PDB file of C-alpha atoms in Angstrom:
ATOM      1  CA  UNK A   1      -0.008   0.008   0.034  1.00 72.00           C
ATOM      2  CA  UNK A   2       1.293   3.460  -0.741  1.00 73.00           C
ATOM      3  CA  UNK A   3       0.058   6.899   0.220  1.00 92.00           C
ATOM      4  CA  UNK A   4       0.709  10.168  -1.456  1.00 94.00           C
ATOM      5  CA  UNK A   5      -1.141  12.887   0.340  1.00 95.00           C
ATOM      6  CA  UNK A   6       0.074  16.433   1.062  1.00 95.00           C
ATOM      7  CA  UNK A   7      -1.609  19.353   2.703  1.00 96.00           C
ATOM      8  CA  UNK A   8      -0.167  22.960   2.321  1.00 96.00           C
ATOM      9  CA  UNK A   9      -1.243  26.312   3.663  1.00 96.00           C
ATOM     10  CA  UNK A  10       0.231  29.420   2.136  1.00 96.00           C
ATOM     11  CA  UNK A  11      -0.378  32.579   0.142  1.00 96.00           C
ATOM     12  CA  UNK A  12      -0.787  32.842  -3.564  1.00 96.00           C
ATOM     13  CA  UNK A  13       2.139  34.733  -5.055  1.00 96.00           C
ATOM     14  CA  UNK A  14       0.175  35.894  -8.164  1.00 95.00           C
ATOM     15  CA  UNK A  15      -3.414  35.854  -9.430  1.00 95.00           C
ATOM     16  CA  UNK A  16      -4.260  32.357 -10.978  1.00 95.00           C
ATOM     17  CA  UNK A  17      -5.285  32.310 -14.636  1.00 93.00           C
ATOM     18  CA  UNK A  18      -7.732  29.861 -16.086  1.00 95.00           C
ATOM     19  CA  UNK A  19      -6.681  28.057 -19.238  1.00 95.00           C
ATOM     20  CA  UNK A  20      -8.231  25.238 -21.174  1.00 96.00           C
ATOM     21  CA  UNK A  21      -6.757  22.297 -22.945  1.00 94.00           C
ATOM     22  CA  UNK A  22      -7.416  21.543 -26.599  1.00 95.00           C
ATOM     23  CA  UNK A  23     -10.381  19.297 -25.438  1.00 95.00           C
ATOM     24  CA  UNK A  24     -11.907  22.107 -23.206  1.00 95.00           C
ATOM     25  CA  UNK A  25     -10.793  20.900 -19.859  1.00 95.00           C
ATOM     26  CA  UNK A  26     -10.103  23.716 -17.322  1.00 96.00           C
ATOM     27  CA  UNK A  27      -6.776  23.925 -15.809  1.00 96.00           C
ATOM     28  CA  UNK A  28      -4.751  26.492 -13.632  1.00 96.00           C
ATOM     29  CA  UNK A  29      -1.295  26.525 -12.112  1.00 94.00           C
ATOM     30  CA  UNK A  30      -0.388  28.863  -9.221  1.00 96.00           C
ATOM     31  CA  UNK A  31       2.449  29.062  -6.638  1.00 96.00           C
ATOM     32  CA  UNK A  32       1.899  29.035  -2.912  1.00 97.00           C
ATOM     33  CA  UNK A  33       4.476  30.911  -0.579  1.00 96.00           C
ATOM     34  CA  UNK A  34       4.532  28.485   2.456  1.00 95.00           C
ATOM     35  CA  UNK A  35       6.447  29.532   5.555  1.00 93.00           C
ATOM     36  CA  UNK A  36       8.594  26.945   7.207  1.00 90.00           C
ATOM     37  CA  UNK A  37       7.969  26.161  10.997  1.00 86.00           C
ATOM     38  CA  UNK A  38      11.451  27.066  12.114  1.00 84.00           C
ATOM     39  CA  UNK A  39      13.742  29.990  11.656  1.00 81.00           C
ATOM     40  CA  UNK A  40      16.870  29.750   9.415  1.00 77.00           C
ATOM     41  CA  UNK A  41      20.380  30.764  10.350  1.00 83.00           C
ATOM     42  CA  UNK A  42      19.555  34.490   9.665  1.00 84.00           C
ATOM     43  CA  UNK A  43      16.923  34.247  12.502  1.00 84.00           C
ATOM     44  CA  UNK A  44      13.962  34.689  10.144  1.00 85.00           C
ATOM     45  CA  UNK A  45      11.528  32.196   8.819  1.00 86.00           C
ATOM     46  CA  UNK A  46      12.241  30.854   5.379  1.00 89.00           C
ATOM     47  CA  UNK A  47       9.632  30.383   2.700  1.00 93.00           C
ATOM     48  CA  UNK A  48       9.191  27.528   0.201  1.00 93.00           C
ATOM     49  CA  UNK A  49       7.489  28.470  -3.070  1.00 96.00           C
ATOM     50  CA  UNK A  50       5.569  25.440  -4.141  1.00 95.00           C
ATOM     51  CA  UNK A  51       3.920  24.979  -7.575  1.00 95.00           C
ATOM     52  CA  UNK A  52       0.329  23.794  -7.585  1.00 96.00           C
ATOM     53  CA  UNK A  53      -1.820  22.504 -10.525  1.00 96.00           C
ATOM     54  CA  UNK A  54      -5.560  22.309 -10.316  1.00 96.00           C
ATOM     55  CA  UNK A  55      -7.949  20.744 -12.945  1.00 96.00           C
ATOM     56  CA  UNK A  56     -11.644  21.055 -13.867  1.00 96.00           C
ATOM     57  CA  UNK A  57     -14.035  22.444 -11.273  1.00 96.00           C
ATOM     58  CA  UNK A  58     -11.243  22.936  -8.740  1.00 96.00           C
ATOM     59  CA  UNK A  59      -9.314  25.125 -11.271  1.00 96.00           C
ATOM     60  CA  UNK A  60     -12.489  27.180 -11.913  1.00 96.00           C
ATOM     61  CA  UNK A  61     -13.060  27.509  -8.195  1.00 96.00           C
ATOM     62  CA  UNK A  62      -9.435  28.719  -7.590  1.00 96.00           C
ATOM     63  CA  UNK A  63      -9.655  31.265 -10.400  1.00 96.00           C
ATOM     64  CA  UNK A  64     -13.104  32.575  -9.380  1.00 95.00           C
ATOM     65  CA  UNK A  65     -12.335  33.027  -5.640  1.00 94.00           C
ATOM     66  CA  UNK A  66      -8.601  33.388  -5.088  1.00 95.00           C
ATOM     67  CA  UNK A  67      -6.130  36.049  -5.987  1.00 94.00           C
ATOM     68  CA  UNK A  68      -2.618  37.101  -5.205  1.00 95.00           C
ATOM     69  CA  UNK A  69      -1.952  37.429  -1.463  1.00 94.00           C
ATOM     70  CA  UNK A  70      -5.004  35.081  -0.412  1.00 95.00           C
ATOM     71  CA  UNK A  71      -4.354  32.331   2.027  1.00 96.00           C
ATOM     72  CA  UNK A  72      -5.173  28.902   0.653  1.00 96.00           C
ATOM     73  CA  UNK A  73      -5.215  25.430   2.118  1.00 96.00           C
ATOM     74  CA  UNK A  74      -4.389  22.834  -0.663  1.00 96.00           C
ATOM     75  CA  UNK A  75      -5.031  19.120  -0.316  1.00 96.00           C
ATOM     76  CA  UNK A  76      -3.495  16.920  -2.976  1.00 96.00           C
ATOM     77  CA  UNK A  77      -0.803  14.686  -4.079  1.00 96.00           C
ATOM     78  CA  UNK A  78       2.850  15.214  -4.998  1.00 95.00           C
ATOM     79  CA  UNK A  79       3.822  14.468  -8.578  1.00 94.00           C
ATOM     80  CA  UNK A  80       7.245  14.497 -10.116  1.00 94.00           C
ATOM     81  CA  UNK A  81       7.491  15.353 -13.692  1.00 90.00           C
ATOM     82  CA  UNK A  82      10.462  14.686 -15.908  1.00 93.00           C
ATOM     83  CA  UNK A  83      11.088  16.908 -18.952  1.00 90.00           C
ATOM     84  CA  UNK A  84      13.749  18.371 -21.331  1.00 93.00           C
ATOM     85  CA  UNK A  85      14.808  22.010 -21.337  1.00 93.00           C
ATOM     86  CA  UNK A  86      15.655  23.972 -24.573  1.00 94.00           C
ATOM     87  CA  UNK A  87      19.191  22.521 -24.527  1.00 95.00           C
ATOM     88  CA  UNK A  88      18.069  18.953 -24.326  1.00 93.00           C
ATOM     89  CA  UNK A  89      19.024  18.555 -20.671  1.00 95.00           C
ATOM     90  CA  UNK A  90      16.901  16.343 -18.533  1.00 95.00           C
ATOM     91  CA  UNK A  91      15.051  18.096 -15.810  1.00 94.00           C
ATOM     92  CA  UNK A  92      12.794  17.143 -13.004  1.00 94.00           C
ATOM     93  CA  UNK A  93       9.986  19.207 -11.339  1.00 92.00           C
ATOM     94  CA  UNK A  94       7.809  18.618  -8.341  1.00 93.00           C
ATOM     95  CA  UNK A  95       4.200  19.837  -8.374  1.00 95.00           C
ATOM     96  CA  UNK A  96       1.274  19.363  -6.195  1.00 96.00           C
ATOM     97  CA  UNK A  97      -1.865  18.242  -8.020  1.00 96.00           C
ATOM     98  CA  UNK A  98      -4.717  19.740  -6.028  1.00 96.00           C
ATOM     99  CA  UNK A  99      -7.754  17.633  -5.221  1.00 95.00           C
ATOM    100  CA  UNK A 100      -9.234  20.227  -2.888  1.00 95.00           C
ATOM    101  CA  UNK A 101      -8.524  23.895  -2.216  1.00 95.00           C
ATOM    102  CA  UNK A 102     -10.075  25.719   0.758  1.00 94.00           C
ATOM    103  CA  UNK A 103     -10.083  29.248   1.980  1.00 92.00           C
ATOM    104  CA  UNK A 104      -7.272  29.701   4.550  1.00 89.00           C
ATOM    105  CA  UNK A 105      -8.286  33.088   5.800  1.00 84.00           C
ATOM    106  CA  UNK A 106     -11.360  35.242   6.018  1.00 73.00           C
ATOM    107  CA  UNK A 107     -12.244  38.169   3.843  1.00 64.00           C
ATOM    108  CA  UNK A 108     -11.287  40.609   6.546  1.00 57.00           C
ATOM    109  CA  UNK A 109      -7.862  39.028   6.820  1.00 59.00           C
ATOM    110  CA  UNK A 110      -7.074  39.133   3.154  1.00 54.00           C
ATOM    111  CA  UNK A 111      -6.133  41.584   0.494  1.00 48.00           C
ATOM    112  CA  UNK A 112      -9.242  43.463  -0.994  1.00 45.00           C
ATOM    113  CA  UNK A 113     -10.555  41.016  -3.445  1.00 44.00           C
ATOM    114  CA  UNK A 114     -12.560  37.890  -3.558  1.00 41.00           C
ATOM    115  CA  UNK A 115     -16.336  37.716  -3.515  1.00 40.00           C
ATOM    116  CA  UNK A 116     -17.830  36.164  -0.475  1.00 39.00           C
ATOM    117  CA  UNK A 117     -19.274  37.674   2.680  1.00 37.00           C
ATOM    118  CA  UNK A 118     -16.817  39.266   5.029  1.00 33.00           C
ATOM    119  CA  UNK A 119     -16.236  37.414   8.258  1.00 33.00           C
ATOM    120  CA  UNK A 120     -17.309  33.940   7.006  1.00 34.00           C
ATOM    121  CA  UNK A 121     -15.249  31.142   5.818  1.00 37.00           C
ATOM    122  CA  UNK A 122     -16.461  28.480   3.532  1.00 38.00           C
ATOM    123  CA  UNK A 123     -15.002  25.061   2.759  1.00 40.00           C
ATOM    124  CA  UNK A 124     -15.523  23.465  -0.539  1.00 43.00           C
ATOM    125  CA  UNK A 125     -18.134  20.691  -1.001  1.00 44.00           C
ATOM    126  CA  UNK A 126     -16.925  17.196  -0.759  1.00 45.00           C
ATOM    127  CA  UNK A 127     -18.639  16.167  -3.966  1.00 44.00           C
ATOM    128  CA  UNK A 128     -16.879  18.804  -6.169  1.00 43.00           C
ATOM    129  CA  UNK A 129     -16.941  22.430  -6.811  1.00 42.00           C
ATOM    130  CA  UNK A 130     -19.702  24.435  -8.474  1.00 38.00           C
ATOM    131  CA  UNK A 131     -19.770  28.171  -9.198  1.00 37.00           C
ATOM    132  CA  UNK A 132     -22.037  29.492  -6.356  1.00 37.00           C
ATOM    133  CA  UNK A 133     -23.707  32.780  -6.699  1.00 34.00           C
ATOM    134  CA  UNK A 134     -22.081  35.690  -4.744  1.00 37.00           C
ATOM    135  CA  UNK A 135     -25.322  36.448  -2.871  1.00 37.00           C
ATOM    136  CA  UNK A 136     -26.163  32.775  -2.051  1.00 37.00           C
ATOM    137  CA  UNK A 137     -23.111  30.471  -1.575  1.00 41.00           C
ATOM    138  CA  UNK A 138     -25.057  27.296  -1.950  1.00 43.00           C
ATOM    139  CA  UNK A 139     -22.967  24.151  -1.970  1.00 49.00           C
ATOM    140  CA  UNK A 140     -20.634  25.505   0.746  1.00 48.00           C
ATOM    141  CA  UNK A 141     -20.631  24.694   4.439  1.00 52.00           C
ATOM    142  CA  UNK A 142     -20.258  27.643   6.841  1.00 52.00           C
ATOM    143  CA  UNK A 143     -17.807  27.207   9.512  1.00 53.00           C
ATOM    144  CA  UNK A 144     -18.387  28.354  13.028  1.00 53.00           C
ATOM    145  CA  UNK A 145     -15.964  30.791  14.738  1.00 52.00           C
ATOM    146  CA  UNK A 146     -15.462  28.094  17.291  1.00 52.00           C
ATOM    147  CA  UNK A 147     -13.891  25.921  14.621  1.00 50.00           C
ATOM    148  CA  UNK A 148     -10.822  28.175  14.820  1.00 53.00           C
ATOM    149  CA  UNK A 149      -8.282  25.424  14.105  1.00 56.00           C
ATOM    150  CA  UNK A 150      -7.974  23.523  10.762  1.00 50.00           C
ATOM    151  CA  UNK A 151      -8.932  19.923  11.233  1.00 51.00           C
ATOM    152  CA  UNK A 152      -5.560  18.626  10.142  1.00 46.00           C
TER     153      UNK A 152
END
């Protein structure tokens, strides 16, 4: 039995952009800035920049509700990709393929963007993502303020 699960929490370093494959499948890639739990030799916390890829409804959800500076929690799997650069050299990249993406902050804690009610946090539905209307976020479960800590 093998297990490949990863959970990350960090801020988007740029706005995600929605693209489509030739067959029309939605895809986006973005980078999360994830602070390490410890301080480096300089006495400051170091940051890892981790590439994330999201497909289909997850990609659409990210592009509709996240922007540069927003805190996101990404649940997915690590995938190593081998490729050749322009000079024909073999290269290797690590990416996280996102299965689920959640808000990691509330509207009041983030940069001035997004389109959900201030002071509320919503988690994505387990059965997949839909494009909820701004005035009525159906398909999302509201978290109580008492839920403070993430469940993982």
